[in-house]
Amino acid sequence: MQTDQLDPQLLNDLLTLLLQHPDGIAEHQLLKALAEQGYQAFQPSLEPLALFQAHFLLFHLLYRQQQAWYQQGHGWLQIDCLKIQFQPQRPHQPTHDTQSTPPQLDDPLRRYYLDIEQYRQTQTDDVIELLDSFWRSLARSPDTTQIQQAKGLLEITEETITLEQVNRHYRRLSQIHHPDKGGDSERFRQISQAAETLRKSLGYKKT
């Protein structure tokens, strides 16, 4: 890690940028602003490892600032790739003990970014594997909207679903909408796709 990456001036410049954007600022805007101020760690790059290191270092600093602001009683730093925002109102806590750890400070993602060894030990192959895993997961797992639409098509009203339940609803509707039984082919295609979507959400492949 280069010396400027944890230089007090870097922390001050980051703090200034956050306070200059009370309505929030996106990660890519912060990275660009820090690069324009001359910090080599945030210079644009197409290399996977360099991209990972810039992202990790920024979030490492943000989570440190989040904890400092909270413990000093100044407020809360909301951290998201699309919007990073200082919120003067602290999250509701049962006590005013600034040394206690609120639920928002005790989560796996925060612990990951505060562990600087993750930065030091992660290599190019690790980054590529992380990206591959992300895209595989994205392709495999339907989002909430897709799941709700699929449940509607299969006429499933229960909040929690099981594979048996999906197959039961699919078989019942297939008896009605299968073209061989006089049903509508487009409707049958929709319910077949809906069943496959729900199976994927449960971690099953089409049977």
GROMACS .gro file of C-alpha atoms in nm:
model
  207
    1MET     CA    1   0.000   0.000   0.000
    2GLN     CA    2   0.138   0.337  -0.097
    3THR     CA    3   0.202   0.592   0.176
    4ASP     CA    4  -0.048   0.844   0.040
    5GLN     CA    5  -0.331   0.595   0.078
    6LEU     CA    6  -0.350   0.642   0.453
    7ASP     CA    7  -0.200   0.988   0.464
    8PRO     CA    8  -0.390   1.221   0.701
    9GLN     CA    9  -0.428   1.464   0.410
   10LEU     CA   10  -0.616   1.198   0.214
   11LEU     CA   11  -0.856   1.152   0.505
   12ASN     CA   12  -0.904   1.529   0.527
   13ASP     CA   13  -0.967   1.561   0.153
   14LEU     CA   14  -1.218   1.277   0.163
   15LEU     CA   15  -1.397   1.437   0.457
   16THR     CA   16  -1.411   1.770   0.272
   17LEU     CA   17  -1.563   1.605  -0.035
   18LEU     CA   18  -1.829   1.433   0.174
   19LEU     CA   19  -1.927   1.756   0.348
   20GLN     CA   20  -1.937   1.940   0.015
   21HIS     CA   21  -2.212   1.704  -0.102
   22PRO     CA   22  -2.485   1.709   0.166
   23ASP     CA   23  -2.728   1.539  -0.074
   24GLY     CA   24  -2.487   1.252  -0.128
   25ILE     CA   25  -2.221   1.158  -0.380
   26ALA     CA   26  -2.170   0.840  -0.584
   27GLU     CA   27  -1.862   0.620  -0.551
   28HIS     CA   28  -1.740   0.693  -0.904
   29GLN     CA   29  -1.763   1.067  -0.837
   30LEU     CA   30  -1.553   1.033  -0.522
   31LEU     CA   31  -1.294   0.824  -0.704
   32LYS     CA   32  -1.275   1.080  -0.985
   33ALA     CA   33  -1.243   1.374  -0.744
   34LEU     CA   34  -0.963   1.206  -0.546
   35ALA     CA   35  -0.781   1.114  -0.867
   36GLU     CA   36  -0.802   1.475  -0.981
   37GLN     CA   37  -0.641   1.579  -0.653
   38GLY     CA   38  -0.340   1.367  -0.743
   39TYR     CA   39  -0.386   1.050  -0.538
   40GLN     CA   40  -0.227   0.772  -0.741
   41ALA     CA   41  -0.430   0.498  -0.573
   42PHE     CA   42  -0.745   0.632  -0.739
   43GLN     CA   43  -0.615   0.697  -1.090
   44PRO     CA   44  -0.836   0.542  -1.365
   45SER     CA   45  -0.730   0.194  -1.474
   46LEU     CA   46  -0.866  -0.098  -1.674
   47GLU     CA   47  -0.672  -0.353  -1.471
   48PRO     CA   48  -0.904  -0.565  -1.250
   49LEU     CA   49  -0.668  -0.558  -0.951
   50ALA     CA   50  -0.620  -0.180  -0.968
   51LEU     CA   51  -0.997  -0.128  -0.990
   52PHE     CA   52  -1.051  -0.354  -0.691
   53GLN     CA   53  -0.782  -0.179  -0.486
   54ALA     CA   54  -0.923   0.168  -0.558
   55HIS     CA   55  -1.273   0.054  -0.461
   56PHE     CA   56  -1.155  -0.130  -0.151
   57LEU     CA   57  -0.936   0.152  -0.026
   58LEU     CA   58  -1.215   0.407  -0.067
   59PHE     CA   59  -1.463   0.192   0.121
   60HIS     CA   60  -1.204   0.115   0.389
   61LEU     CA   61  -1.166   0.488   0.450
   62LEU     CA   62  -1.542   0.547   0.436
   63TYR     CA   63  -1.616   0.283   0.698
   64ARG     CA   64  -1.344   0.424   0.921
   65GLN     CA   65  -1.502   0.767   0.886
   66GLN     CA   66  -1.845   0.620   0.955
   67GLN     CA   67  -1.728   0.475   1.284
   68ALA     CA   68  -1.543   0.794   1.384
   69TRP     CA   69  -1.843   1.017   1.314
   70TYR     CA   70  -2.074   0.788   1.506
   71GLN     CA   71  -1.852   0.753   1.811
   72GLN     CA   72  -1.789   1.128   1.820
   73GLY     CA   73  -2.163   1.191   1.813
   74HIS     CA   74  -2.154   1.389   1.488
   75GLY     CA   75  -2.386   1.170   1.282
   76TRP     CA   76  -2.394   0.874   1.051
   77LEU     CA   77  -2.235   0.803   0.712
   78GLN     CA   78  -2.464   0.610   0.481
   79ILE     CA   79  -2.245   0.404   0.248
   80ASP     CA   80  -2.367   0.272  -0.086
   81CYS     CA   81  -2.199   0.262  -0.427
   82LEU     CA   82  -2.467   0.489  -0.573
   83LYS     CA   83  -2.499   0.728  -0.280
   84ILE     CA   84  -2.262   0.809   0.004
   85GLN     CA   85  -2.415   1.064   0.239
   86PHE     CA   86  -2.348   1.217   0.578
   87GLN     CA   87  -2.662   1.215   0.794
   88PRO     CA   88  -2.649   1.443   1.101
   89GLN     CA   89  -2.919   1.238   1.276
   90ARG     CA   90  -2.770   0.927   1.434
   91PRO     CA   91  -2.961   0.599   1.392
   92HIS     CA   92  -3.196   0.528   1.684
   93GLN     CA   93  -3.012   0.356   1.966
   94PRO     CA   94  -3.146   0.244   2.306
   95THR     CA   95  -2.855   0.419   2.484
   96HIS     CA   96  -2.630   0.716   2.419
   97ASP     CA   97  -2.312   0.519   2.484
   98THR     CA   98  -2.083   0.619   2.197
   99GLN     CA   99  -1.850   0.329   2.275
  100SER     CA  100  -2.122   0.070   2.212
  101THR     CA  101  -2.153  -0.091   1.872
  102PRO     CA  102  -2.488  -0.031   1.699
  103PRO     CA  103  -2.633  -0.298   1.467
  104GLN     CA  104  -2.531  -0.097   1.160
  105LEU     CA  105  -2.168  -0.112   1.267
  106ASP     CA  106  -2.172  -0.486   1.327
  107ASP     CA  107  -2.222  -0.639   0.984
  108PRO     CA  108  -2.005  -0.868   0.766
  109LEU     CA  109  -1.963  -0.617   0.484
  110ARG     CA  110  -1.828  -0.350   0.716
  111ARG     CA  111  -1.590  -0.598   0.880
  112TYR     CA  112  -1.465  -0.702   0.537
  113TYR     CA  113  -1.375  -0.349   0.429
  114LEU     CA  114  -1.215  -0.261   0.762
  115ASP     CA  115  -0.984  -0.563   0.735
  116ILE     CA  116  -0.688  -0.411   0.548
  117GLU     CA  117  -0.541  -0.759   0.501
  118GLN     CA  118  -0.811  -0.818   0.240
  119TYR     CA  119  -0.652  -0.535   0.042
  120ARG     CA  120  -0.297  -0.662   0.086
  121GLN     CA  121  -0.366  -1.028   0.014
  122THR     CA  122  -0.610  -1.006  -0.278
  123GLN     CA  123  -0.439  -1.071  -0.613
  124THR     CA  124  -0.553  -1.046  -0.976
  125ASP     CA  125  -0.674  -1.407  -0.990
  126ASP     CA  126  -0.880  -1.350  -0.676
  127VAL     CA  127  -1.046  -1.043  -0.829
  128ILE     CA  128  -1.129  -1.229  -1.150
  129GLU     CA  129  -1.280  -1.513  -0.948
  130LEU     CA  130  -1.486  -1.264  -0.745
  131LEU     CA  131  -1.618  -1.108  -1.064
  132ASP     CA  132  -1.695  -1.447  -1.219
  133SER     CA  133  -1.875  -1.554  -0.904
  134PHE     CA  134  -2.077  -1.233  -0.903
  135TRP     CA  135  -2.192  -1.273  -1.263
  136ARG     CA  136  -2.271  -1.642  -1.214
  137SER     CA  137  -2.479  -1.555  -0.910
  138LEU     CA  138  -2.654  -1.274  -1.096
  139ALA     CA  139  -2.742  -1.502  -1.386
  140ARG     CA  140  -2.856  -1.778  -1.152
  141SER     CA  141  -3.065  -1.581  -0.904
  142PRO     CA  142  -3.382  -1.397  -1.013
  143ASP     CA  143  -3.443  -1.064  -0.845
  144THR     CA  144  -3.736  -0.984  -0.614
  145THR     CA  145  -3.949  -0.834  -0.892
  146GLN     CA  146  -3.904  -1.141  -1.113
  147ILE     CA  147  -3.995  -1.369  -0.825
  148GLN     CA  148  -4.311  -1.175  -0.743
  149GLN     CA  149  -4.418  -1.172  -1.109
  150ALA     CA  150  -4.357  -1.546  -1.135
  151LYS     CA  151  -4.560  -1.611  -0.820
  152GLY     CA  152  -4.844  -1.408  -0.968
  153LEU     CA  153  -4.840  -1.606  -1.292
  154LEU     CA  154  -4.849  -1.933  -1.098
  155GLU     CA  155  -5.119  -1.796  -0.866
  156ILE     CA  156  -4.906  -1.850  -0.556
  157THR     CA  157  -5.013  -1.622  -0.273
  158GLU     CA  158  -4.797  -1.757   0.010
  159GLU     CA  159  -4.495  -1.546   0.104
  160THR     CA  160  -4.265  -1.848   0.145
  161ILE     CA  161  -4.249  -2.096  -0.140
  162THR     CA  162  -4.118  -2.451  -0.175
  163LEU     CA  163  -4.023  -2.659  -0.478
  164GLU     CA  164  -4.317  -2.891  -0.417
  165GLN     CA  165  -4.553  -2.594  -0.411
  166VAL     CA  166  -4.413  -2.452  -0.736
  167ASN     CA  167  -4.444  -2.787  -0.913
  168ARG     CA  168  -4.798  -2.838  -0.785
  169HIS     CA  169  -4.918  -2.500  -0.913
  170TYR     CA  170  -4.734  -2.552  -1.240
  171ARG     CA  171  -4.897  -2.893  -1.299
  172ARG     CA  172  -5.242  -2.758  -1.220
  173LEU     CA  173  -5.209  -2.463  -1.458
  174SER     CA  174  -5.049  -2.681  -1.726
  175GLN     CA  175  -5.362  -2.895  -1.730
  176ILE     CA  176  -5.555  -2.580  -1.818
  177HIS     CA  177  -5.322  -2.394  -2.054
  178HIS     CA  178  -5.123  -2.665  -2.237
  179PRO     CA  179  -5.185  -2.633  -2.614
  180ASP     CA  180  -5.248  -3.008  -2.642
  181LYS     CA  181  -5.541  -2.958  -2.406
  182GLY     CA  182  -5.682  -2.665  -2.599
  183GLY     CA  183  -5.503  -2.397  -2.401
  184ASP     CA  184  -5.320  -2.084  -2.512
  185SER     CA  185  -4.958  -2.149  -2.614
  186GLU     CA  186  -4.836  -1.804  -2.500
  187ARG     CA  187  -4.997  -1.842  -2.160
  188PHE     CA  188  -4.841  -2.187  -2.126
  189ARG     CA  189  -4.499  -2.044  -2.215
  190GLN     CA  190  -4.540  -1.776  -1.947
  191ILE     CA  191  -4.627  -2.018  -1.669
  192SER     CA  192  -4.344  -2.252  -1.775
  193GLN     CA  193  -4.098  -1.962  -1.754
  194ALA     CA  194  -4.247  -1.856  -1.420
  195ALA     CA  195  -4.198  -2.205  -1.279
  196GLU     CA  196  -3.836  -2.209  -1.398
  197THR     CA  197  -3.775  -1.866  -1.241
  198LEU     CA  198  -3.902  -1.985  -0.904
  199ARG     CA  199  -3.701  -2.307  -0.926
  200LYS     CA  200  -3.389  -2.100  -0.987
  201SER     CA  201  -3.470  -1.879  -0.690
  202LEU     CA  202  -3.484  -2.193  -0.477
  203GLY     CA  203  -3.155  -2.322  -0.615
  204TYR     CA  204  -3.299  -2.595  -0.838
  205LYS     CA  205  -3.249  -2.655  -1.207
  206LYS     CA  206  -3.532  -2.746  -1.438
  207THR     CA  207  -3.643  -3.105  -1.403
   0.00000   0.00000   0.00000
